[in-house]
Coordinates of C-alpha atoms and ligand atoms in Angstrom, one line a residue:
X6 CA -198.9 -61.5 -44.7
X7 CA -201.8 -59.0 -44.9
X8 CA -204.1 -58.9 -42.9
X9 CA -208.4 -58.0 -43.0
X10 CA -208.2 -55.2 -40.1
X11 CA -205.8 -52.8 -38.2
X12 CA -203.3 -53.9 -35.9
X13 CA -204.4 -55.0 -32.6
X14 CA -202.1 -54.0 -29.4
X15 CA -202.4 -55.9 -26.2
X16 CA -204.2 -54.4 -23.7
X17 CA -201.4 -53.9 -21.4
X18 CA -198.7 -52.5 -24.1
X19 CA -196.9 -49.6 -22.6
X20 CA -196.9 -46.3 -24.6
X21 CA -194.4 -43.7 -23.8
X22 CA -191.1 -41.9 -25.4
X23 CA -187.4 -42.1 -24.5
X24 CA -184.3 -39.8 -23.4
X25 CA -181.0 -40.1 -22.2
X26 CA -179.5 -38.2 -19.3
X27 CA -176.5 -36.1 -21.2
X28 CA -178.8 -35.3 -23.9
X29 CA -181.7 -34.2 -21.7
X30 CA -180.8 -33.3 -18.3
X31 CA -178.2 -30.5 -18.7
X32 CA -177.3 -29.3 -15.0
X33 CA -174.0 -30.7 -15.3
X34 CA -172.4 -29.1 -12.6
X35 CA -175.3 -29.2 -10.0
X36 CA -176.3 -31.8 -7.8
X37 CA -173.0 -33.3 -6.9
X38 CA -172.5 -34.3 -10.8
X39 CA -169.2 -34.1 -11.5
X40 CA -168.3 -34.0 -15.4
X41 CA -168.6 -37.0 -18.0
X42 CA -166.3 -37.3 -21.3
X43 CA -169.2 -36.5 -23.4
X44 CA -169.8 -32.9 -21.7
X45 CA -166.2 -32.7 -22.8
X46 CA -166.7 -33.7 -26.5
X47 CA -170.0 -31.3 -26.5
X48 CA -167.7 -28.8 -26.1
X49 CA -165.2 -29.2 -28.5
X50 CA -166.2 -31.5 -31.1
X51 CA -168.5 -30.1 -33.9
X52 CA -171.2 -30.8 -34.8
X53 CA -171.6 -32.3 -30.9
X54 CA -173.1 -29.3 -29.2
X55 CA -172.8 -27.8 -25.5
X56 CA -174.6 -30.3 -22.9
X57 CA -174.5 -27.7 -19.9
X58 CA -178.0 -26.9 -20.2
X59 CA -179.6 -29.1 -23.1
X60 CA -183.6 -29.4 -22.6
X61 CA -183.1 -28.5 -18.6
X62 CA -185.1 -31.4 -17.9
X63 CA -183.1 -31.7 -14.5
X64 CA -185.1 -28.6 -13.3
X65 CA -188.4 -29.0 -15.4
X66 CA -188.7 -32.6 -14.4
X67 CA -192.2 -32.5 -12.8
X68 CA -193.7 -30.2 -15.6
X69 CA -192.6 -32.5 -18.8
X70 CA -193.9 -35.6 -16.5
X71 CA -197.2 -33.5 -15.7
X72 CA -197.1 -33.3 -19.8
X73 CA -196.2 -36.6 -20.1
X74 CA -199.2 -38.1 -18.1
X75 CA -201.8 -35.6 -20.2
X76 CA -200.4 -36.9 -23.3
X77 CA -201.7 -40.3 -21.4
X78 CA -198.0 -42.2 -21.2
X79 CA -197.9 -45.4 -19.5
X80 CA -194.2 -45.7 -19.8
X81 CA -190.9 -43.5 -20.1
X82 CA -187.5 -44.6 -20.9
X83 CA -184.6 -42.9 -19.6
X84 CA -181.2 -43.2 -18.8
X85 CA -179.3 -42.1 -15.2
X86 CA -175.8 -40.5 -15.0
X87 CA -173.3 -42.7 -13.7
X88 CA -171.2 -39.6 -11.9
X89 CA -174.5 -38.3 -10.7
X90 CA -174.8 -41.4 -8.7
X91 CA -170.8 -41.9 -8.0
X92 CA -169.1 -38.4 -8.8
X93 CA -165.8 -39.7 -8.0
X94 CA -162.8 -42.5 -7.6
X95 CA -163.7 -42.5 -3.8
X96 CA -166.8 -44.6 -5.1
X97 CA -168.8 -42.7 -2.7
X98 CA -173.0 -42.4 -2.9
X99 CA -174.1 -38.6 -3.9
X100 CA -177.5 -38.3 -2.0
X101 CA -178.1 -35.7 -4.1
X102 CA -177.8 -37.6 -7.4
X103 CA -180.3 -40.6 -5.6
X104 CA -182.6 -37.3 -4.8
X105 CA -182.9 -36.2 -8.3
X106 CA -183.7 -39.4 -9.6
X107 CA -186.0 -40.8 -7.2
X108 CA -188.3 -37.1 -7.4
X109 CA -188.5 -38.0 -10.9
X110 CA -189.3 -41.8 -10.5
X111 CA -191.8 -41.1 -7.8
X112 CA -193.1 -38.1 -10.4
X113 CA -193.4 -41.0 -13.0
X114 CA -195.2 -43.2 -10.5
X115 CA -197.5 -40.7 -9.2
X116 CA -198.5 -40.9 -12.4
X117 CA -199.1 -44.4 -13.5
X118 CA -195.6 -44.1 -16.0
X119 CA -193.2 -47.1 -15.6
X120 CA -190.4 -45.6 -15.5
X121 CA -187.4 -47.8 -18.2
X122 CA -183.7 -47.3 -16.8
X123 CA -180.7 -47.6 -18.9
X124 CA -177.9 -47.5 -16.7
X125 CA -175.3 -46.5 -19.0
X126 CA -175.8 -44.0 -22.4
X127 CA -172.6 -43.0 -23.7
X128 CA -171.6 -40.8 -20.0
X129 CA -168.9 -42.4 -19.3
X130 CA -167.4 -40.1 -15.6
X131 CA -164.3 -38.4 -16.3
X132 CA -163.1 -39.8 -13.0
X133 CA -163.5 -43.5 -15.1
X134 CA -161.6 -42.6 -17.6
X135 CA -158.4 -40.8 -15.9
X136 CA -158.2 -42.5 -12.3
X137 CA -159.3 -46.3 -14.1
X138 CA -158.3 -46.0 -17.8
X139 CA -161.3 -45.8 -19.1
X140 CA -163.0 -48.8 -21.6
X141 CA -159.4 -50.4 -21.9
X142 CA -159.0 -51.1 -18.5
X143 CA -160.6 -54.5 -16.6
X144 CA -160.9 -52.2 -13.9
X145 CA -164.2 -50.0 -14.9
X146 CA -166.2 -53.5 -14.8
X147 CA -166.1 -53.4 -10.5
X148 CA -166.8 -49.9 -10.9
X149 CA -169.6 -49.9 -13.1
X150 CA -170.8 -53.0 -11.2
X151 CA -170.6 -50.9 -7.9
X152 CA -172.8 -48.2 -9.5
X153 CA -175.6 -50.8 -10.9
X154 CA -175.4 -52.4 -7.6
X155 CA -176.5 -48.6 -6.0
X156 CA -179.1 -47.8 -8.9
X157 CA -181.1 -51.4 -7.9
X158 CA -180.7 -51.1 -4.4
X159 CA -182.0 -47.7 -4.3
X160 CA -184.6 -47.6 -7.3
X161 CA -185.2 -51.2 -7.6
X162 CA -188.6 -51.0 -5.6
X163 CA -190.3 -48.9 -8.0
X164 CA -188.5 -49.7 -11.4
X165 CA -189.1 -52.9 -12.9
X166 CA -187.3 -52.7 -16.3
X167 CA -183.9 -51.6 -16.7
X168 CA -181.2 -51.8 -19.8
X169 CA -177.7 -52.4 -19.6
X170 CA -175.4 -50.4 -22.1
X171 CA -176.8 -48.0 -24.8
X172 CA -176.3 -49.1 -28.7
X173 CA -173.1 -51.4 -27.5
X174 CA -172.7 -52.4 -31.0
X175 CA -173.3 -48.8 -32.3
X176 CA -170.5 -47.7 -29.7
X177 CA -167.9 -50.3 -31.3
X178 CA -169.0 -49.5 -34.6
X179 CA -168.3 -46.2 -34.4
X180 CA -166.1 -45.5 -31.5
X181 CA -164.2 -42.3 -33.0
X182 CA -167.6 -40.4 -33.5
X183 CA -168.6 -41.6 -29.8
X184 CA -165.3 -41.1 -28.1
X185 CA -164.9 -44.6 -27.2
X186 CA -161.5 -45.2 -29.0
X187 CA -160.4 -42.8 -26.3
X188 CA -156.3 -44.0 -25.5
X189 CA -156.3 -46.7 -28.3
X190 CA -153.5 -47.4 -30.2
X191 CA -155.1 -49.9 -33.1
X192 CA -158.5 -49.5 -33.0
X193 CA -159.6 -52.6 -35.2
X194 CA -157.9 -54.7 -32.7
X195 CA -158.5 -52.6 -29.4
X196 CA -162.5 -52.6 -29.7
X197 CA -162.3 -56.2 -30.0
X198 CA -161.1 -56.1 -26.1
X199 CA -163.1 -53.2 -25.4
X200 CA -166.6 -54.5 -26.7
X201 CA -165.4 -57.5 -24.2
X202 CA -165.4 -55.5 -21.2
X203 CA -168.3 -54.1 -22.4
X204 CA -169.8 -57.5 -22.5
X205 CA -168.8 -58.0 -18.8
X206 CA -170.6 -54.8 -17.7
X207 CA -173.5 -55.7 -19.1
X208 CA -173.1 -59.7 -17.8
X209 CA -172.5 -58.2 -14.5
X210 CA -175.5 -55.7 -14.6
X211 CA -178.0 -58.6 -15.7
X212 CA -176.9 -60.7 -12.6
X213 CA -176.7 -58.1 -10.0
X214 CA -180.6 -56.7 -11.5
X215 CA -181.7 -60.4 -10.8
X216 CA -180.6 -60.4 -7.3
X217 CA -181.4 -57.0 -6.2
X218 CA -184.6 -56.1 -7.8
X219 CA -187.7 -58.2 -7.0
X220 CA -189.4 -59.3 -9.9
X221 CA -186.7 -56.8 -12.1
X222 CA -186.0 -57.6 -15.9
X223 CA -183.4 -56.8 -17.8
X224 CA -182.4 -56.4 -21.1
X225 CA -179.7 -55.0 -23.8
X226 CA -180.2 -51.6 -26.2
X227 CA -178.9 -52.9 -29.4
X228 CA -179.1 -49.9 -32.1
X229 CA -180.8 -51.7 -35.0
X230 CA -180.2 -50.9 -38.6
X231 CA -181.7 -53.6 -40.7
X232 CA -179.9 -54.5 -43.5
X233 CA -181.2 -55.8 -47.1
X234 CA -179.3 -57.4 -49.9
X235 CA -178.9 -54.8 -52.9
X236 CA -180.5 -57.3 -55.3
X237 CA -180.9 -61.0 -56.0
X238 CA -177.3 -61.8 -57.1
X239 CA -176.1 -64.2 -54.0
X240 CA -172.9 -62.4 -53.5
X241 CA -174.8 -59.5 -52.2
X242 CA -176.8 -61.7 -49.8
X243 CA -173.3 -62.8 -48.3
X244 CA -172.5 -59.3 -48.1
X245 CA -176.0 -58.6 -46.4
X246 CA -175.3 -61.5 -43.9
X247 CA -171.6 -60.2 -43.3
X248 CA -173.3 -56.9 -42.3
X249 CA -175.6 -57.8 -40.2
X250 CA -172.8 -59.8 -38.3
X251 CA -170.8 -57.2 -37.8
X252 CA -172.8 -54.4 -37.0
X253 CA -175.6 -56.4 -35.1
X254 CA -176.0 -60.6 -34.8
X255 CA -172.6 -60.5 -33.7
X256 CA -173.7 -58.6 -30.1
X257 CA -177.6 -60.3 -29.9
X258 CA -176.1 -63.5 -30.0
X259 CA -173.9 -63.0 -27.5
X260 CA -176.4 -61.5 -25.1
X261 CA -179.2 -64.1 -26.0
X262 CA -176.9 -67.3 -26.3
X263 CA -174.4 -65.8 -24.0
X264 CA -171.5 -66.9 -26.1
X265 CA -169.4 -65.5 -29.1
X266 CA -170.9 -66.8 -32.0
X267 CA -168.3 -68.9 -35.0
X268 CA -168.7 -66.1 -37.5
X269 CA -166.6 -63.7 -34.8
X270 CA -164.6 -66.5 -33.3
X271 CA -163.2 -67.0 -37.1
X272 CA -163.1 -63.4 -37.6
X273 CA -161.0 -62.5 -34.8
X274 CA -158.2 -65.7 -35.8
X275 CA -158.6 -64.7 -39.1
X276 CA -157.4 -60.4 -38.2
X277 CA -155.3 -61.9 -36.0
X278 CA -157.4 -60.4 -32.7
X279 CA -157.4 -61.4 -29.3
X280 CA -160.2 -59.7 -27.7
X281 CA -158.3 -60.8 -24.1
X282 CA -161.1 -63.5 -22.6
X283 CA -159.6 -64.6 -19.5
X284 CA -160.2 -67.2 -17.3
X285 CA -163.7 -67.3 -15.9
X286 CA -165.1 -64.4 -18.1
X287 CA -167.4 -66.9 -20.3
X288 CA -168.6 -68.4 -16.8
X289 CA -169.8 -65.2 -15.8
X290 CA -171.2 -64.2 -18.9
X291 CA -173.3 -67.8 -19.6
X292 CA -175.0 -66.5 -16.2
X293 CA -176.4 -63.3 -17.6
X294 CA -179.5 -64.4 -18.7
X295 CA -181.5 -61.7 -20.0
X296 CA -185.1 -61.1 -19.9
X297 CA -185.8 -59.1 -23.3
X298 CA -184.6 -57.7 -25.9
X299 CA -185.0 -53.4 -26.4
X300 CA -184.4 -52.3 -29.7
X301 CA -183.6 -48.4 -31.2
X302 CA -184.3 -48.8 -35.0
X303 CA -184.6 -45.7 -37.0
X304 CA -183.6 -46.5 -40.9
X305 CA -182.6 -49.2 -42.7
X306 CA -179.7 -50.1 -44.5
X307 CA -178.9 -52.2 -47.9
X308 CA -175.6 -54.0 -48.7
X309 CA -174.0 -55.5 -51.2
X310 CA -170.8 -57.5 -52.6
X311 CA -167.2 -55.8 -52.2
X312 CA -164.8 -57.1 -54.0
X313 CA -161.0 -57.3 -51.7
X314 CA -159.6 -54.9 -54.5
X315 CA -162.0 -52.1 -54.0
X316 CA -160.5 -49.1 -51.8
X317 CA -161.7 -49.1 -48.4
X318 CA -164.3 -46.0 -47.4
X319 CA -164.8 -44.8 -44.1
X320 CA -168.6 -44.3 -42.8
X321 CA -169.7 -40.1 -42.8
X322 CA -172.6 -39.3 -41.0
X323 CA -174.5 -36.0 -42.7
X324 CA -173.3 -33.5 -40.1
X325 CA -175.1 -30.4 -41.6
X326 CA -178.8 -32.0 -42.6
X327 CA -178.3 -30.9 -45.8
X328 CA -179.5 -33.6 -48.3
X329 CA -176.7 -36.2 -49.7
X330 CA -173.9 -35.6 -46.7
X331 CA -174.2 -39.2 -45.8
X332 CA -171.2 -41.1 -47.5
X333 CA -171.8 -45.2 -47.4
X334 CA -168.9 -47.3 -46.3
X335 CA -166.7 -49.8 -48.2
X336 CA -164.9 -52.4 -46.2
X337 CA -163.1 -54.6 -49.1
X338 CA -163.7 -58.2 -49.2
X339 CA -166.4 -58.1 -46.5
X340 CA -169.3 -55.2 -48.3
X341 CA -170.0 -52.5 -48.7
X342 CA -173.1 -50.5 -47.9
X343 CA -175.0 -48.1 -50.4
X344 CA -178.5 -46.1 -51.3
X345 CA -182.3 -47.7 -51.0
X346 CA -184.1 -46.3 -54.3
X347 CA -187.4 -47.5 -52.7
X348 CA -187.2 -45.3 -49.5
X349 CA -187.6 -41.7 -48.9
X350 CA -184.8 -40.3 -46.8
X351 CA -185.3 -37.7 -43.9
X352 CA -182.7 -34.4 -44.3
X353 CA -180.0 -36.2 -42.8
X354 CA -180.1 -39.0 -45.3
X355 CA -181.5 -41.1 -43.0
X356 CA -183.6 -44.0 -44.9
X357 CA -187.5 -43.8 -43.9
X358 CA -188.5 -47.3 -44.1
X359 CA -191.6 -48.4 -41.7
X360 CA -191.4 -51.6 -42.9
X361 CA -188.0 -52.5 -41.9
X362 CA -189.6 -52.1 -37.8
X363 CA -191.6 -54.9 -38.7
X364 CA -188.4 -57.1 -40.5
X365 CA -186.6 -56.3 -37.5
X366 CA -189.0 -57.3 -34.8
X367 CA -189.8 -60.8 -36.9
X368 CA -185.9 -61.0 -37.2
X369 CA -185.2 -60.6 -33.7
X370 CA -188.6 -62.8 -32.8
X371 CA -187.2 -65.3 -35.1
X372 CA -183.4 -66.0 -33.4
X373 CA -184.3 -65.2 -30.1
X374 CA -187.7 -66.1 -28.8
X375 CA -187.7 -62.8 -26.2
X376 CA -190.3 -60.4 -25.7
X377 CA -189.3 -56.7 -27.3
X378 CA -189.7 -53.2 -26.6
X379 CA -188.9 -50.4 -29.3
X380 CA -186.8 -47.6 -26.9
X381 CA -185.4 -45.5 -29.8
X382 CA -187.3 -44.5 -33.2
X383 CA -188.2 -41.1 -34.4
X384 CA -188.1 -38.3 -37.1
X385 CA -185.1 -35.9 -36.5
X386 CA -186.1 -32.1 -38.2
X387 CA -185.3 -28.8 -38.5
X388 CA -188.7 -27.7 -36.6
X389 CA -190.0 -24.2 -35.8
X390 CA -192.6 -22.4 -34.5
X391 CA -194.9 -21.3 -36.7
X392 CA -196.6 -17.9 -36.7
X393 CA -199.9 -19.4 -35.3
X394 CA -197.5 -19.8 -32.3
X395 CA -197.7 -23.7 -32.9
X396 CA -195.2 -26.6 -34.5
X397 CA -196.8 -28.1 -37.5
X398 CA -194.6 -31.7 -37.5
X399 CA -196.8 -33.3 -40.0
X400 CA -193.7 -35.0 -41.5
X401 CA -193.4 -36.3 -37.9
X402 CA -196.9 -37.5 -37.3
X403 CA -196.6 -39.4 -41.1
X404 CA -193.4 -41.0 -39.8
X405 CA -194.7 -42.8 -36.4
X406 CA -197.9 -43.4 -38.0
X407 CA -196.0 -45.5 -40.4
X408 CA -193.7 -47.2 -37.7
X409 CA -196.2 -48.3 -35.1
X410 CA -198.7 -49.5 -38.0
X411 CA -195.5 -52.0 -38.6
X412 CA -194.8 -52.5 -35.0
X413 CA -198.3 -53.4 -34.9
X414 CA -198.1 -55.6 -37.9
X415 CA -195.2 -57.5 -36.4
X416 CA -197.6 -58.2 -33.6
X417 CA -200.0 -59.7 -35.8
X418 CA -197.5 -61.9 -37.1
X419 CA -197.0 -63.2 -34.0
X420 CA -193.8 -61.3 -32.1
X421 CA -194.5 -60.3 -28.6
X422 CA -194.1 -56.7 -28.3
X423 CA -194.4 -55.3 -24.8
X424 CA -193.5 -51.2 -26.0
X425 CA -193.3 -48.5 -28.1
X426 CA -190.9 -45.8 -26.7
X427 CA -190.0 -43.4 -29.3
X428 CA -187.4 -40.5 -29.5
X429 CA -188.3 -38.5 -27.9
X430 CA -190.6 -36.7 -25.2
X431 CA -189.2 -33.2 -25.5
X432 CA -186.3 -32.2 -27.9
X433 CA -182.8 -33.0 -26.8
X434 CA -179.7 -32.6 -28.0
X435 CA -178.6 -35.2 -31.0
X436 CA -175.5 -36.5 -30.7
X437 CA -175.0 -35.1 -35.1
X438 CA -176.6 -31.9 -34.3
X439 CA -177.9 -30.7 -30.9
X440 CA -181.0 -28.9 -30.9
X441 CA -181.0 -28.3 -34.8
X442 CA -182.2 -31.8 -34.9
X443 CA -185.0 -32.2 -33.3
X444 CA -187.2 -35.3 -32.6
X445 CA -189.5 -34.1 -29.4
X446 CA -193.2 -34.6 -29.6
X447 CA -192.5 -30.9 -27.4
X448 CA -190.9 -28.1 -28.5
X449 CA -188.2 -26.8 -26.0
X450 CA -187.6 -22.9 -26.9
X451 CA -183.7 -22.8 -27.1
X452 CA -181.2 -23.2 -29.8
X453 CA -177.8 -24.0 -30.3
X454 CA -176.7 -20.3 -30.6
X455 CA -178.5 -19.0 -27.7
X456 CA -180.2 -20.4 -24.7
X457 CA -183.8 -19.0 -24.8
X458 CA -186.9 -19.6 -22.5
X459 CA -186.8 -22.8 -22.5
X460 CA -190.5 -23.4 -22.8
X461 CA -192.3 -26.3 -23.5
X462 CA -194.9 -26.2 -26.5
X463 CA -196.8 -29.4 -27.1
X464 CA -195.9 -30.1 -31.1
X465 CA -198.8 -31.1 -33.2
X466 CA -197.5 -34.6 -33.1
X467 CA -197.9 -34.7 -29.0
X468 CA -201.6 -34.2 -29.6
X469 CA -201.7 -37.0 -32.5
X470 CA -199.9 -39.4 -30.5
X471 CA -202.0 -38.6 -27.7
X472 CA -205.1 -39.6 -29.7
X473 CA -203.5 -43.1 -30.7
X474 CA -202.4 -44.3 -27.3
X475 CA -205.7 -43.3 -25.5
X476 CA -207.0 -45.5 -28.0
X477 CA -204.4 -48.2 -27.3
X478 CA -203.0 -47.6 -31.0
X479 CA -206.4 -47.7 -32.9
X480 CA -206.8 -44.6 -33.9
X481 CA -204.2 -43.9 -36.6
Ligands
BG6_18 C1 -179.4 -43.4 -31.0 C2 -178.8 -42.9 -29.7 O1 -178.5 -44.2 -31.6 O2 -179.7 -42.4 -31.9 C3 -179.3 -41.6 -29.2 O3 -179.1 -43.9 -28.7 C4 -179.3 -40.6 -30.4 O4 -178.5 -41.1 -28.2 C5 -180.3 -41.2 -31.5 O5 -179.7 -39.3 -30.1 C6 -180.5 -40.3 -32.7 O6 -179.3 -40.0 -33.3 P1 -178.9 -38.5 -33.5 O7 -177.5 -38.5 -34.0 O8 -179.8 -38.0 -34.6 O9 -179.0 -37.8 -32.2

């Protein structure tokens, strides 16, 4: 559909940018914190890089919300660290963990930003892992449950929207890169039981919001890659639909329909899987009803047919930013993914395709019917400061141009759109490639070799995305 004028964005659309704690915070041995497995991969597995200090956002809280507010932000996702809150088995409140996070949330309010809380972004405590067992064990779902049930209880007056797990799917899909296959003997069966207890978690979560949190919503962080059909010939739009099951519909369904859908239910007696659903987990899972759907969407993928004889190819994420590291996956007899010839691709081979924000919020408008916010979305490069003293991200500014003209677009058509939270405020650390990745709308001075100043320089994109939300997203 096109349309005679620019997108038009409801009045009361929140504008704002997103972060996690382990990739933002760094601190992560003060406060009470006590250490997470990712600090532990940071350390030792490249091209993951050192978490201990990161953007320092733990101690420059009130300064990048000060920045926040002049870059006029009416929202700002974030996520909290679970052994900030509970540092060990003992289970145990840290005040000093509630502290840090209510300064910030009161920061946020103070200045008119809703603060967005993911409860859980890939931080799993070390105490979960070696006292509980970690993902594999039925035992981290009271646990996880006990630390919501603190995070509601003692934010819940001031934060209305809150998200379960992080990119669930994206953690199953690749659980060696995110650490999540941690203790697994046969992973193609193990995440099957994992993504379960996952799925508990998150049912738990959504009821426990509901009854502690006056007025709170909640909502799932699916990592969206929508997926396209190499061409015409049908065999490729099977392989396109078996794609999007298994990386995506397979989890939405689930969290909107609060069942396992037939396609998996075949799958698993197919592979011989038992994903070990006892007796009264669906109960508690048909309960969970959640309130909206958030969304992280930052490419697009195309698939097409794979015959069972082809030789099976492991997904490689470009781990250097140098142009064509990016190796597509072949899973025989199900698809295979490949290259978009109509897309530009950012350094890490990451497809830059604006208009697959819009397919995916019609997609998800389509099969669910639930409002959406955008949480993750952005333009990861190898920025500097120029001589001037200043960070000329023009590439940037091109790149969320492009994506909120679709997110707007998708609103035209008729999906209800309540956000646009893009990655990120400051830079962070990637999970590919710490800080020589960056995505901030600020500069933080401090690299991967060397912790510098850690000053924050507003990038030219802060001052364009400024503009566009103080016009409520008319001035593009
Ligand atoms: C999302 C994650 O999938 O992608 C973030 O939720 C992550 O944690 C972001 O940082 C961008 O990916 P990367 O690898 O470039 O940091």
């Amino acid at each position: 559909m096109y349309y005679k004028t620019n997108p038009v964005f409801p009045d009361n659309f929140m504008w704002g940018a997103s972060s996690a704690a382990w990739q933002v915070e760094g601190a992560v041995s003060e406060g009470g914190r006590t250490p997470a497995i990712i600090d532990l991969n940071s350390k030792k597995k490249k091209p993951f890089t050192d978490n201990t200090i990161a953007a320092d956002h733990y101690h420059h809280y009130k300064e990048d919300v000060a920045l926040m507010a002049e870059c006029g932000f009416s929202s700002y996702r974030f996520s909290i660290s679970w052994s900030r809150i509970i540092p060990n088995e003992d289970g145990k409140v840290n005040a000093e963990g509630i502290l840090f996070y209510n300064n910030l949330i009161n920061e946020l309010v103070a200045n008119n930003i809703n603060p967005i809380v993911t409860l859980y972004h890939y931080d799993m405590p070390v105490w979960v892992d070696e006292k509980l067992g970690g993902w594999l064990n039925r035992d981290i779902i009271d646990a996880f449950d006990h630390y919501t049930r603190v995070c509601f209880s003692e934010f819940g007056d001031r934060v209305q929207y809150w998200h379960s797990l992080n990119e669930q799917n994206m953690q199953i899909c690749y659980g060696e890169w995110l650490g999540v296959d941690k203790g697994c003997t046969d992973w193609e069966k193990d995440k099957w039981k994992i993504n379960h207890i996952m799925n508990l978690c998150h049912a738990k979560a959504v009821i426990a919001c509901h009854e502690l949190v006056k007025g709170g919503k909640i909502g799932p962080v699916p990592g969206y890659v929508p997926i396209y059909p190499e061409s015409c010939k049908p065999e490729d739009q099977i392989a396109a639909m078996n794609a999007e099951e298994l990386t995506e519909k397979v989890w939405n369904d689930l969290y909107a329909h609060r069942e396992y859908n037939g396609f998996i239910k075949k799958f698993w007696k197919d592979h011989n899987i038992d994903p070990d659903i006892r007796p009264g987990d669906m109960e508690l899972i048909k309960q969970a009803k959640i309130d909206f759907f958030s969304l992280n969407c930052y490419r697009s993928n195309v698939a097409k047919d794979c015959k069972p004889n082809e030789n099976f190819t492991e997904l490689q994420l470009n781990k250097d930013g140098v142009k064509g590291g990016f190796i597509y996956p072949k899973y025989p007899g199900i698809y295979q993914l490949t290259s978009n010839p109509y897309v530009e691709t950012n350094d890490w081979d990451w497809e830059i395709d604006p208009i697959a924000m819009r397919y995916m919020l019609r997609y998800v408008w389509d099969h669910y019917q639930l409002p959406m916010m955008i949480t993750e979305n952005g333009f990861g490069a190898h920025d500097s400061v120029a001589e001037d003293g200043h960070i000329h991200d023009e590439e940037r500014i091109n790149f969320l141009r492009d994506q909120i003209y679709q997110v707007g677009m998708a609103i035209m058509d008729g999906c209800e759109v309540i956000a646009y939270n893009p990655w990120s405020f400051t830079d962070l650390l990637s999970t590919g490639n710490g800080m020589a990745k960056r995505y901030g709308l600020v500069y933080i001075n401090t690299t991967d070799e060397e912790v510098l100043d850690l000053k924050r320089i507003k990038k030219d994109s802060f001052d364009w995305y400024s503009k566009l939300i103080k016009s409520n997203g008319q001035n593009f």
